[in-house]
Structure formats: C-alpha cells, structure tokens
CSV table of C-alpha atoms in Angstrom, one decimal:
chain,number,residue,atom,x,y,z
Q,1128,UNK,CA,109.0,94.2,109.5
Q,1129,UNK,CA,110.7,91.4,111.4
Q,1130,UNK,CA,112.2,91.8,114.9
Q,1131,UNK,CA,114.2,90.0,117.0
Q,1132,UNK,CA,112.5,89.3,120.7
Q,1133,UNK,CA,114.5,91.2,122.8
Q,1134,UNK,CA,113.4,88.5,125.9
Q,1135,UNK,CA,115.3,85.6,125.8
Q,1136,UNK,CA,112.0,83.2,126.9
Q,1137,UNK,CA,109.9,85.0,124.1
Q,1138,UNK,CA,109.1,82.6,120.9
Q,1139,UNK,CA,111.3,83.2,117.8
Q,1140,UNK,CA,108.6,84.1,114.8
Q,1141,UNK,CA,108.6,81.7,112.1
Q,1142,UNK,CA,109.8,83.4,109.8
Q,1143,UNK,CA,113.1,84.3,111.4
Q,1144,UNK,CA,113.8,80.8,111.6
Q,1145,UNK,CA,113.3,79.7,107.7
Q,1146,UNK,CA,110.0,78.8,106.6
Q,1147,UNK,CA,111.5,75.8,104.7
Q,1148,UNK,CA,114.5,74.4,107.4
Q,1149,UNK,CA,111.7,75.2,110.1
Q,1150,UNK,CA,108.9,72.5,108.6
Q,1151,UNK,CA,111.9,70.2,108.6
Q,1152,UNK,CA,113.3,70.7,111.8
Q,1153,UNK,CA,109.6,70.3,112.8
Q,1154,UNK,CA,109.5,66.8,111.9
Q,1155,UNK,CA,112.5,66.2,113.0
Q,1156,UNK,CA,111.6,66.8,116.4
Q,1157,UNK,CA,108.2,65.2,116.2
Q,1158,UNK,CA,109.9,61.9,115.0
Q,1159,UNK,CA,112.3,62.2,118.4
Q,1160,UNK,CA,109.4,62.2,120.6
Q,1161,UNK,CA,107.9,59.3,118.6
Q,1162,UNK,CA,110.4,57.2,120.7
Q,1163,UNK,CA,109.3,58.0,124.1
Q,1164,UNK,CA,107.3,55.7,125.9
Q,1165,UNK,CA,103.5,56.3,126.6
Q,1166,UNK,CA,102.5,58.4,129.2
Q,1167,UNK,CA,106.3,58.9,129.9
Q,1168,UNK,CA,106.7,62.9,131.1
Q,1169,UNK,CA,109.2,64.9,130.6
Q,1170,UNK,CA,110.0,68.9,131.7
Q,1171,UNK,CA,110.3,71.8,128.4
Q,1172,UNK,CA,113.8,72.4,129.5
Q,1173,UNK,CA,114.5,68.5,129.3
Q,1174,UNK,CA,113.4,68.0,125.9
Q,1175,UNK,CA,114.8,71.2,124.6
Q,1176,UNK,CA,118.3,70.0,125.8
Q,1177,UNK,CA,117.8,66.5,124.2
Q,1178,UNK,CA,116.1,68.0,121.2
Q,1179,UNK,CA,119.9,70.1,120.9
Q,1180,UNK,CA,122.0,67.1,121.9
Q,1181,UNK,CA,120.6,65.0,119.3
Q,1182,UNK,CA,120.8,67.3,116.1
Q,1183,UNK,CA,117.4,67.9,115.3
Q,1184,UNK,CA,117.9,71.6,115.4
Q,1185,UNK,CA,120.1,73.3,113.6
Q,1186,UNK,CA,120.7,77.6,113.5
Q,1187,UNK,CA,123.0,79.9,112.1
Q,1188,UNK,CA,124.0,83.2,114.5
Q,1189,UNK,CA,123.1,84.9,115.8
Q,1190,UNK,CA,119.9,83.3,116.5
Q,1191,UNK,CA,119.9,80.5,119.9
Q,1192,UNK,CA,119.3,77.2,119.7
Q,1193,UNK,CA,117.4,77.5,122.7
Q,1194,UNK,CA,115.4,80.2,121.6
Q,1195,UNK,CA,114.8,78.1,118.4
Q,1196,UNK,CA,114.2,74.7,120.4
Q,1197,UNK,CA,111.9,76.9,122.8
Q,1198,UNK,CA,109.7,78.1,119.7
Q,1199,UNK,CA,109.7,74.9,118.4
Q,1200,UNK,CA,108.2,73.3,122.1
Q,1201,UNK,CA,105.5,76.0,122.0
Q,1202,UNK,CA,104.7,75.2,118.0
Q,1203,UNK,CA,103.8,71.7,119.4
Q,1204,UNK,CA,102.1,72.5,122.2
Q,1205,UNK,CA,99.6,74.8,120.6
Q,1206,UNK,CA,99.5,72.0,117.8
Q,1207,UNK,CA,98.4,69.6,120.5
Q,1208,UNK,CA,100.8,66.9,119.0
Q,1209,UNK,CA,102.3,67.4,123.2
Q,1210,UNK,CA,100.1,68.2,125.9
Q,1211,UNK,CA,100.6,69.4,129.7
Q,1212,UNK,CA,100.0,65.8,131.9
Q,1213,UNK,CA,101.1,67.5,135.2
Q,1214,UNK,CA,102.7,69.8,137.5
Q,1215,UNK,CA,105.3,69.5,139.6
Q,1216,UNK,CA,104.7,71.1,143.1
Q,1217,UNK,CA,108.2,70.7,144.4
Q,1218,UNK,CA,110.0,72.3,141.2
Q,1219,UNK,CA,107.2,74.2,140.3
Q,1220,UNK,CA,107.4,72.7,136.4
Q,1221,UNK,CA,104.8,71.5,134.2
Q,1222,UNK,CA,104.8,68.1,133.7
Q,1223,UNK,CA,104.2,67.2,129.2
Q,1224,UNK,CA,103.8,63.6,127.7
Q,1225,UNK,CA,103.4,63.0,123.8
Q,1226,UNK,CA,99.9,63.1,122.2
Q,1227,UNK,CA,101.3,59.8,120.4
Q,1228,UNK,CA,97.2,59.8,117.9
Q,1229,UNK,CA,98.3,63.5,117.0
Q,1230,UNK,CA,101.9,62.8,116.6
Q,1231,UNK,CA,101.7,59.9,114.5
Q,1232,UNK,CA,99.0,61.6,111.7
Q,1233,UNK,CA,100.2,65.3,112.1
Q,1234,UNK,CA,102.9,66.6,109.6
Q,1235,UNK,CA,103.9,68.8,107.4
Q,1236,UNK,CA,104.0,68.0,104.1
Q,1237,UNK,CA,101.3,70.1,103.5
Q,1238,UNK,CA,103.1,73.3,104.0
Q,1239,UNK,CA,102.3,75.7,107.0
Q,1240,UNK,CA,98.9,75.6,106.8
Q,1241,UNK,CA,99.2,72.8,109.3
Q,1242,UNK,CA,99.5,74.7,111.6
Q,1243,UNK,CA,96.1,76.1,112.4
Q,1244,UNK,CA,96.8,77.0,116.0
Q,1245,UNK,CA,99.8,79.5,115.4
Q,1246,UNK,CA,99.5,82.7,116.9
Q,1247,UNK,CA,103.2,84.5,116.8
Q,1248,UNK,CA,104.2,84.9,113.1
Q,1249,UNK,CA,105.5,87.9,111.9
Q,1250,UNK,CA,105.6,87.5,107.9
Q,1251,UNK,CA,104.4,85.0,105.3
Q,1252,UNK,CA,106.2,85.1,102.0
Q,1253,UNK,CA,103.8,84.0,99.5
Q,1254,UNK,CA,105.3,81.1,97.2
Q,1255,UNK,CA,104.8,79.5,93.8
Q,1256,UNK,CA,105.4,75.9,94.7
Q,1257,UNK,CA,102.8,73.5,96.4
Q,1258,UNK,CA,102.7,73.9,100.3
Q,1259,UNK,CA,104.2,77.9,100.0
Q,1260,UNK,CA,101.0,79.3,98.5
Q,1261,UNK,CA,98.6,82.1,100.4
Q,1262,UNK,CA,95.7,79.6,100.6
Q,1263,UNK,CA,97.8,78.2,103.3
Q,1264,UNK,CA,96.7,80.8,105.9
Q,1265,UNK,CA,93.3,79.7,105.4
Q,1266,UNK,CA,92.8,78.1,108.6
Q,1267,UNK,CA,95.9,80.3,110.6
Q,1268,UNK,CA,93.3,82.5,112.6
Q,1269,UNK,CA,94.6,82.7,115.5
Q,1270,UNK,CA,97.1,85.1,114.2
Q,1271,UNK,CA,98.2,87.9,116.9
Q,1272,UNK,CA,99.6,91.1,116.3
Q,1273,UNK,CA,101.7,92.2,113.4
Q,1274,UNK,CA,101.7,90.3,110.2
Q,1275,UNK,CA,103.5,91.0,107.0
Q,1276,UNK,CA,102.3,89.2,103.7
Q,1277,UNK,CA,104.9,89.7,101.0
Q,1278,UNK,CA,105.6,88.0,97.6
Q,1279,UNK,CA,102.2,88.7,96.7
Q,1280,UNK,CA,102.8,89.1,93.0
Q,1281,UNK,CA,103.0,84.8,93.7
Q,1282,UNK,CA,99.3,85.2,93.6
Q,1283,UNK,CA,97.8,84.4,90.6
Q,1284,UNK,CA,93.9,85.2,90.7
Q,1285,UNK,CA,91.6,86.7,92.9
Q,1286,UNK,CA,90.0,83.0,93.7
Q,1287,UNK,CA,93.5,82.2,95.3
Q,1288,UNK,CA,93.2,85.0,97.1
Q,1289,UNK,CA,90.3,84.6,98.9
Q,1290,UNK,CA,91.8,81.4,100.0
Q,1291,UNK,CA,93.6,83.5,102.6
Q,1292,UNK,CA,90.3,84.3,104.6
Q,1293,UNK,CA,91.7,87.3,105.6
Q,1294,UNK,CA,88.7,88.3,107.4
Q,1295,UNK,CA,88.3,86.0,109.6
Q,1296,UNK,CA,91.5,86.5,111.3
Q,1297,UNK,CA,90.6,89.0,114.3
Q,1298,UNK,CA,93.3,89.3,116.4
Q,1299,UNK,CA,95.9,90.4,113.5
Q,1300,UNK,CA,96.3,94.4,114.7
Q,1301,UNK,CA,98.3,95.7,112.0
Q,1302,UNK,CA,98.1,94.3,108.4
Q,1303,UNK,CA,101.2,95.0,105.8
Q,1304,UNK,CA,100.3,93.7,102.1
Q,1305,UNK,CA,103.8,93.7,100.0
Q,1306,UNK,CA,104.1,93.3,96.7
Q,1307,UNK,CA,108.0,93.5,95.1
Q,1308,UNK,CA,108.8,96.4,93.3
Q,1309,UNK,CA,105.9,96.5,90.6
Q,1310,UNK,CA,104.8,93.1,90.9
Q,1311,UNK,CA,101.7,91.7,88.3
Q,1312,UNK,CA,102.1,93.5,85.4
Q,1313,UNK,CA,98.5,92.8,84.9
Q,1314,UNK,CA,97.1,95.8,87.0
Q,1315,UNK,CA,93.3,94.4,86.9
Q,1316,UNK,CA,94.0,91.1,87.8
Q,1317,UNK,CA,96.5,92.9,90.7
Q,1318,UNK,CA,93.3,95.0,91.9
Q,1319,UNK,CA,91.1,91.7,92.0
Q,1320,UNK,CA,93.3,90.1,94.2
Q,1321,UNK,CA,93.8,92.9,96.8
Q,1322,UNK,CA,89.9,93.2,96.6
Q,1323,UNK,CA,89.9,90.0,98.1
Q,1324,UNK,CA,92.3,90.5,100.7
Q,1325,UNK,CA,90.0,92.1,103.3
Q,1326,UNK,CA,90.7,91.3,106.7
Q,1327,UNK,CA,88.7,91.5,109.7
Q,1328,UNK,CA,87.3,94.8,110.8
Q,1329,UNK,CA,88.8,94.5,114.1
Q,1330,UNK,CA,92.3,95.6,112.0
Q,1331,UNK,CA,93.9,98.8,113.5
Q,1332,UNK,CA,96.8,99.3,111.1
Q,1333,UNK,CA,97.4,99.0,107.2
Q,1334,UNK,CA,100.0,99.1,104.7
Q,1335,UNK,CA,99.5,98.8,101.0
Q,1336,UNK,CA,102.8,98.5,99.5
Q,1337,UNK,CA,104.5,98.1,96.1
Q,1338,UNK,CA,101.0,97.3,94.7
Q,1339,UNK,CA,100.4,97.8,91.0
Q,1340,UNK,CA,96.5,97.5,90.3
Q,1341,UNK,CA,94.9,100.3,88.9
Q,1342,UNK,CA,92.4,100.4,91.9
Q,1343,UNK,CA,92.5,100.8,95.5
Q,1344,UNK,CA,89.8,98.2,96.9
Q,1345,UNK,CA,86.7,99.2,98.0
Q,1346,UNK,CA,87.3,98.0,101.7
Q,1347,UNK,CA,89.5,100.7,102.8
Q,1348,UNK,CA,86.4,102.9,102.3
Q,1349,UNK,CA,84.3,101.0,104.8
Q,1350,UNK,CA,83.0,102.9,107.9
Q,1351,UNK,CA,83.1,99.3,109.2
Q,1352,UNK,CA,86.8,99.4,109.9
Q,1353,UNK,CA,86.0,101.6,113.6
Q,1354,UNK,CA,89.6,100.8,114.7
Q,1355,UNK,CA,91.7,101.5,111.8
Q,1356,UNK,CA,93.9,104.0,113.3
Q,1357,UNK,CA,96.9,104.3,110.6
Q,1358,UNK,CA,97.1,104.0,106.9
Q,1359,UNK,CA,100.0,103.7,104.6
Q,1360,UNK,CA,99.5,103.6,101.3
Q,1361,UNK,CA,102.7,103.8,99.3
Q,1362,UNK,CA,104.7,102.8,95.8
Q,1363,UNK,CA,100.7,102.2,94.5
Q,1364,UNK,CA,102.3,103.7,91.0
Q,1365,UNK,CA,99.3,103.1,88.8
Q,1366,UNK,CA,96.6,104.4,91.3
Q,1367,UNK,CA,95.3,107.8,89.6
Q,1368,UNK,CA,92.4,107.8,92.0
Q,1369,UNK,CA,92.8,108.1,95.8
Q,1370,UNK,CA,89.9,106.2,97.6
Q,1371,UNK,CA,87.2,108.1,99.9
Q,1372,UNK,CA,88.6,107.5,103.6
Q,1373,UNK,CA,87.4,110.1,104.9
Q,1374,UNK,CA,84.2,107.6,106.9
Q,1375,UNK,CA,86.9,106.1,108.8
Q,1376,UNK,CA,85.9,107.0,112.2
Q,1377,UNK,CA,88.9,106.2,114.2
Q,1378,UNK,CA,91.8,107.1,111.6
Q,1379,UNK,CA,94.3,108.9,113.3
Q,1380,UNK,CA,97.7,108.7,110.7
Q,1381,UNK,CA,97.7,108.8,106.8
Q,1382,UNK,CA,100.6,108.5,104.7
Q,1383,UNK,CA,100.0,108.8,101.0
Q,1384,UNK,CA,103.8,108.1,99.5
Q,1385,UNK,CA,104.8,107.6,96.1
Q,1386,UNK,CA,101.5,107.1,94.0
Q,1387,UNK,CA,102.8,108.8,90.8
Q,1388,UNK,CA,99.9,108.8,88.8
Q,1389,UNK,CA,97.6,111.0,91.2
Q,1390,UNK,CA,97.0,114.5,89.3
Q,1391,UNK,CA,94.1,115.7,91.7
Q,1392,UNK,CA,92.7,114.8,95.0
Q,1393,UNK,CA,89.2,116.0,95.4
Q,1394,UNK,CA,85.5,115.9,97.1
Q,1395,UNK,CA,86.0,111.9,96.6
Q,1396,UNK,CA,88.9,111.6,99.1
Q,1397,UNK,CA,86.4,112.7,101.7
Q,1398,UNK,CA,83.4,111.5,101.0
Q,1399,UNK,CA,81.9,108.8,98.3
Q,1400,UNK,CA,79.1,109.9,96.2
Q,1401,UNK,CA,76.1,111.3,98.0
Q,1402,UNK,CA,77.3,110.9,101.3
Q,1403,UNK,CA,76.4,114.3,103.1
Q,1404,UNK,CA,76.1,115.8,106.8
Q,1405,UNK,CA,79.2,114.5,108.5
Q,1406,UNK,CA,82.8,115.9,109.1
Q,1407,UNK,CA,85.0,114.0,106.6
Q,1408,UNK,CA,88.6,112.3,108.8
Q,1409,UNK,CA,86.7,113.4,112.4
Q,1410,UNK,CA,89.9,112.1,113.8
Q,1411,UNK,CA,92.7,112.3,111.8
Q,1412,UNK,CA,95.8,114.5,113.3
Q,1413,UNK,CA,98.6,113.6,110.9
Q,1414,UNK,CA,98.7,113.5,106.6
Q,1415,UNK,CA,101.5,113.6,104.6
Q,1416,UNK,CA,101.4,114.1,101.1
Q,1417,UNK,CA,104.8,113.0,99.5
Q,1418,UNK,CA,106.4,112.7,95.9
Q,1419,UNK,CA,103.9,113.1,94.1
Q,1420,UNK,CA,104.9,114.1,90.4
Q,1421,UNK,CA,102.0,114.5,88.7
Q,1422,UNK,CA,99.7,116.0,91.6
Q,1423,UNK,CA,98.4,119.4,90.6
Q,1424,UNK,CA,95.5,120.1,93.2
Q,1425,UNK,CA,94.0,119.4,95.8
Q,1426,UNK,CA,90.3,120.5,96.6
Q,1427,UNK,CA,87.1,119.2,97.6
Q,1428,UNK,CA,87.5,119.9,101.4
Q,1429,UNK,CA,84.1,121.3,103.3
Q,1430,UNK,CA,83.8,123.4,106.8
Q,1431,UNK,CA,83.8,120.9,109.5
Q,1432,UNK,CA,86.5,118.4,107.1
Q,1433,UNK,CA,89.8,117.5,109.0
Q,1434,UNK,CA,88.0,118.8,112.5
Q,1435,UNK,CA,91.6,117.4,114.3
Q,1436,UNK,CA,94.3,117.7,111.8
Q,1437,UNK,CA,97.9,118.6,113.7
Q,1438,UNK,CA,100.0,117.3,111.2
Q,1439,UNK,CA,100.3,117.8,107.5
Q,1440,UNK,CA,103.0,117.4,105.7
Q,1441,UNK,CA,103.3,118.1,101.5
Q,1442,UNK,CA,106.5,117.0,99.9
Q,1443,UNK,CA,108.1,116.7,96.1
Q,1444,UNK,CA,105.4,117.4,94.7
Q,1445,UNK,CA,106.4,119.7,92.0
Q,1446,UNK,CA,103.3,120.4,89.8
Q,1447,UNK,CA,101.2,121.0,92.8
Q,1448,UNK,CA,99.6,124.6,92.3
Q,1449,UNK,CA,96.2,124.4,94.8
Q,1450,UNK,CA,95.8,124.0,98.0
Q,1451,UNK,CA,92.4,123.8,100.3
Q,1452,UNK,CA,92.6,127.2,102.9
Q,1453,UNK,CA,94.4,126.3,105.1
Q,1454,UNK,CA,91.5,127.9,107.6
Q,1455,UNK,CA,89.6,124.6,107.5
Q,1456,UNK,CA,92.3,122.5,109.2
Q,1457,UNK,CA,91.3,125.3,112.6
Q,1458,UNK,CA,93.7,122.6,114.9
Q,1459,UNK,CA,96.6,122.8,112.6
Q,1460,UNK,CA,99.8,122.9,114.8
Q,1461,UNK,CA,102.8,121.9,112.3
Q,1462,UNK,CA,102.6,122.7,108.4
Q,1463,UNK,CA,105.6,121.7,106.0
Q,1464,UNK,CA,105.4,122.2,102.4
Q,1465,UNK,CA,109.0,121.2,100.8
Q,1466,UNK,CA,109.8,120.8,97.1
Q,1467,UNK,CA,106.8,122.2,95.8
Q,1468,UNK,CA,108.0,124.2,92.9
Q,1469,UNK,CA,104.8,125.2,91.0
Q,1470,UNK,CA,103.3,127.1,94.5
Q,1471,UNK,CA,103.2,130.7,94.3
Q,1472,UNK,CA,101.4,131.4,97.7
Q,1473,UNK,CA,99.3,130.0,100.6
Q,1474,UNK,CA,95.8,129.7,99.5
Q,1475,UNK,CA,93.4,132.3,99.9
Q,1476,UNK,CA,92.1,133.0,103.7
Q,1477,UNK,CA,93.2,132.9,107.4
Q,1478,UNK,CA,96.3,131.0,108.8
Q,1479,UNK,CA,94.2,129.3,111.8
Q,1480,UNK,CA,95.6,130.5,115.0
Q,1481,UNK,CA,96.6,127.4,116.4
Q,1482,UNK,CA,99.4,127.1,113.6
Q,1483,UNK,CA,103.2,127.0,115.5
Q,1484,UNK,CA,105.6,125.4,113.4
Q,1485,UNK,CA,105.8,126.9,109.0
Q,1486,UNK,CA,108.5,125.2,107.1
Q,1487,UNK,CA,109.1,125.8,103.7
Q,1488,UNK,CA,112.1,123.8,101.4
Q,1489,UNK,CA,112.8,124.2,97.9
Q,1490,UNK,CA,109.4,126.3,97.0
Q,1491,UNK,CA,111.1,129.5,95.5
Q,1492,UNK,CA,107.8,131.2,94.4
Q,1493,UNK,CA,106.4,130.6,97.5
Q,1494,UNK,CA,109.6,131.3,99.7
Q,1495,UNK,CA,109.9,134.6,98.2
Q,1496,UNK,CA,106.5,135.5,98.9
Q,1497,UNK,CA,106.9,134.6,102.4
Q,1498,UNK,CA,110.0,136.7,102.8
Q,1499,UNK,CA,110.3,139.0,105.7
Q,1500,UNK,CA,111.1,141.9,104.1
Q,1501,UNK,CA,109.2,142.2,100.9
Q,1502,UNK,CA,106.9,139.3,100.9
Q,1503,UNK,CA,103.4,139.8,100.0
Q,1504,UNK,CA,102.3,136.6,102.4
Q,1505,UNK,CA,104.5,137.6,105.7
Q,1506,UNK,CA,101.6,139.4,107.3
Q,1507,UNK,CA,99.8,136.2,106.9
Q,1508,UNK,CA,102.5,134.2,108.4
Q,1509,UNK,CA,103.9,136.5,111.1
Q,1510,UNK,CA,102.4,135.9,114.5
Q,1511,UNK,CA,103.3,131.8,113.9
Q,1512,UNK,CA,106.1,131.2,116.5
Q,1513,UNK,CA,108.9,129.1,114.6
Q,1514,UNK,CA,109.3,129.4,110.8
Q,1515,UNK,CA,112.1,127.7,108.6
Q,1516,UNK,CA,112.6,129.5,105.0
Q,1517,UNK,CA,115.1,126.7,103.0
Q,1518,UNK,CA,116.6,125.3,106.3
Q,1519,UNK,CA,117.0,128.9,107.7
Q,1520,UNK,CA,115.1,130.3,110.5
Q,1521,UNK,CA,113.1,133.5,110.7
Q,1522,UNK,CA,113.0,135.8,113.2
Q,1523,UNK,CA,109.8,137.7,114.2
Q,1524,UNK,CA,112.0,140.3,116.0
C-alpha cells in the first residue's frame, strides 16, 4: 500500500512521514521562512540545509532528512506559501522567495485539508478527532496515482461521507477503500457510506476491503467506469449478493476473495435486470473465485458471456456443486479448481480447445473422475497439454 521512492530526488508521501509530526514540522518550517527578508531568494538546496541545521525537521530511520526536507519544499511550493522568483543562468538553479500574504494566513490547524494542491499521497487514515476526518479530502483533487483510504469504520454517516467528493478527484488511478477487520457493526449504515464513496469515472483500479455492509454500491455496476481495468473485492463478509459487473467495458482482472455469505452467483453477476443483447465481461481475461464457504453454484452465464476469459481460478470453496460449461469461456487457457470438495465432475459439454494448463487440489470426487486410468472425465481432459492431479503431474504418454 505504501512504498518507499526508490529515487532519492522523488517526494516522500505523506503518509510515510506521520500525518500528525508532518503538520507540525510544516509549521515549523513555515515559521523559519517568516524570518527572511522580502524578496530575499534563496536556492531549494539552501533552505533544505538550514531547514536541517535549525531543527525544524526531525525523522526516524530509515527515512532521510533530505528526502523529508525535500518533500516538505515541494508541499510549499505547490501550496504557494514559496514561489519560483528566478533562475539562475550560471548554476542553472531556480531562484524562490517567500509568499510572505500566503505565509502569514496559511496553516494547519485545520488538518490536511489545507492542503488543496497535494498531488503525491499514498494513504489517508480516516480519524475521529477534529482536523483527521474524511471530509478533509474535500478539496484534495489534485490527487495522482494510487491512493489508499483506511480507517473508514471512523466514518460515521453517509453525509460525512460525501464530504470526501470522491468524484471529483480525476487523476486518482487506482482507488483502495479499507475498512479494519469488520469495521461498523451497523451493516446498513456501512453500505450508505460506501454508496457515497464514488470516485471519478476516470478510476482504473478498485479495492473494496474489510467492508461489512450488507450491499455492494450501485456504482461498481456503472457502464460509466470505461477504464476500470481491475477489481478486488475481498473480506466483504456480509455481502450475500455479488453485484452485476459484467457492463464494465474495459474490466480486465476480478478477484472475488473471502465474501462468506455468497451461496450462488447467477444471471445477476452479468447482467442487471432487463439488460439484453450484449456479451456480459467483453474483456475480462482473469477471475478468481476464492474461499468461499457457503458458495454452492454458479450459473447464469449466456453464449457470447466471458468472450476473453484466460484465467479462472476457483478455490476453498467447499459446498460448490455447479459450474457454467466450461465451453462458454472458448479462450480459456489456465483452469484451477483447488479445495472444492462437493465437485463430482466438470460440467456437462466440451473442454474448449484452447484450454493448456488443468489443475486440480484437494477435489477427491472430482480427482478420481479425472484419473487416467479409470476416470470417467479423462477423455474430456486428455488432449490438454499440462495437468496437475493433487500437486502431481499427469502424463498423456
């Protein structure tokens, strides 16, 4: 979720620096540059150095203090409390002097959302104290990249949610929503607040984690998402119901892990209600299925469904009994089924050809039926090129 910049020049994220000793090493810095004169300039390096020799910044390893003065300078800069005056043709520097109006009303004792103009910040961990809350994102839109909210069991109602305005921050790419562990015991209220936690549709990645509401919100349904290429959706234990996502045109990756309560996926995954005449997932090539107790069938799945699926993967889940034929998914390449006690056998109908890679773990039923020498599924199984049978492979020959 968090990473350390690998480039010694790159900006250290917020959040690996402390949210809390970061708005006071803020200030600390700001009040230092209060002393200069006007329209005095000085070089980044310079100030970085005096901002270290004069104890306004303080780390702990291994993090640099010049990677944490640097990240500091840049904060500023985009804040507008210092602004480029000049450059310097002979040592090829920019030239900065203090914006001594922005300096001397801007602070932080309003929490982060201050800072409006921040665009490298990896996580937010939501807060219950004033100045910590998610309504401080409200004006943070010119978020870039990824960006992890966590804590979010912090929010109290869905009218404090929308405070995040989610959707208007465009450049985020990849959106991860973190509860911890079960968070809000009060499932409705939970699935309120995610409702309101729609972000832009420009978003190309999403994680739902650790969320306890009883429903999925309607957003991740929306056709209007064109560049949502991956979906992770996992620990969503009181979910029975998996939302239709099969409209997303540009989904590529879907992990369904851990949702507990699931006892069937059906025509609904693919399709809302009276939505005909169109190939449900047109681009997904990898889903994975994975311990899911209580799931006992999957159907629902028409000709022309899953036109590009490579991938799919089905694991611990024990009750599951039904499967879709497998000849819809005609671009299948790799198919594991692992820990899938209740199988007997592959579903009726044709392997499709393109199938090269079988493995099958801890499905005794089903193993035995696909046994080489007695099994009553081997002819169905015998031209695929590499099969594992409980971590052992099979020869054709």
């Amino acid at each position: 979720m968090v990473e350390t910049p690998k480039d010694p020049a790159q900006p250290v994220p917020l959040v690996q620096l402390g949210l809390h000793h970061t708005l006071d090493y803020l200030e600390r810095c700001i009040q230092h540059c209060s002393l200069f004169l006007p329209d005095y300039e000085f070089g980044k390096d310079k100030l970085v150095q005096l901002w270290i020799a004069e104890a306004c910044i303080e780390v702990e390893a291994p993090k640099r203090m010049e990677d944490v003065a640097n990240s500091y300078f840049d904060i500023l800069v985009h804040e507008e409390v210092i602004i480029q005056s000049n450059f310097d043709k002979l040592y090829r520097q920019a030239k900065y002097k203090v914006n001594a109006s922005k300096a001397s009303t801007w602070n932080l004792q309003g929490g982060m959302g201050n800072l409006s103009k921040l665009q490298t910040l990896k996580a937010f961990i939501v807060g219950k104290n004033d100045g910590c809350g998610i309504g401080e994102l409200k004006n943070m839109n010119d978020i870039t990249g990824s960006f992890c909210i966590s804590r979010l069991e912090n929010v109290t109602n869905a009218e404090e949610a929308k405070q995040a305005a989610l959707a208007d921050k465009q450049r985020i790419d990849k959106l991860e929503l973190r509860w911890h562990d079960h968070g809000n015991d009060n499932s409705q209220d939970t699935a309120k607040i995610l409702e309101c936690l729609q972000p832009h549709f420009h978003l190309k990645e999403l994680e739902i984690i650790s969320f306890s509401g009883s429903k999925l919100p309607s957003w991740i349904s929306n056709p209007s998402f064109t560049k949502i290429a991956s979906i992770t959706l996992y620990k969503c234990i009181n979910c029975d119901i998996l939302p239709s996502m099969g409209e997303l045109p540009s989904l590529k990756t879907l992990h369904i892990v851990e949702m507990k309560m699931v006892r069937d996926i059906n025509t609904l995954f693919c399709r809302t209600h009276g939505t005909r005449g169109f190939n449900a997932f047109p681009l997904l090539e990898k889903l994975t299925l994975d311990n899911m107790p209580n799931l006992e069938e999957w159907t629902g799945i028409q000709d022309g469904d899953f036109p590009c699926l490579r991938h799919l993967s089905i694991r611990y889940c024990p009750k599951l009994s039904v499967l879709p034929s497998m000849s819809y998914f005609c671009c299948l390449q790799h198919l594991e089924v692992s820990h899938c006690m209740q199988l007997i056998s592959l579903p009726e109908g044709l392997l499709p050809g393109s199938l090269e890679h079988l493995i099958i773990r801890d499905c005794p039923n089903f193993s035995e039926r696909c046994n080489r020498d007695r099994g009553q599924d081997w002819l169905k199984i015998a031209n695929i090129k590499n099969i594992w049978i409980d971590f052992q492979e099979i020869s054709l020959y």
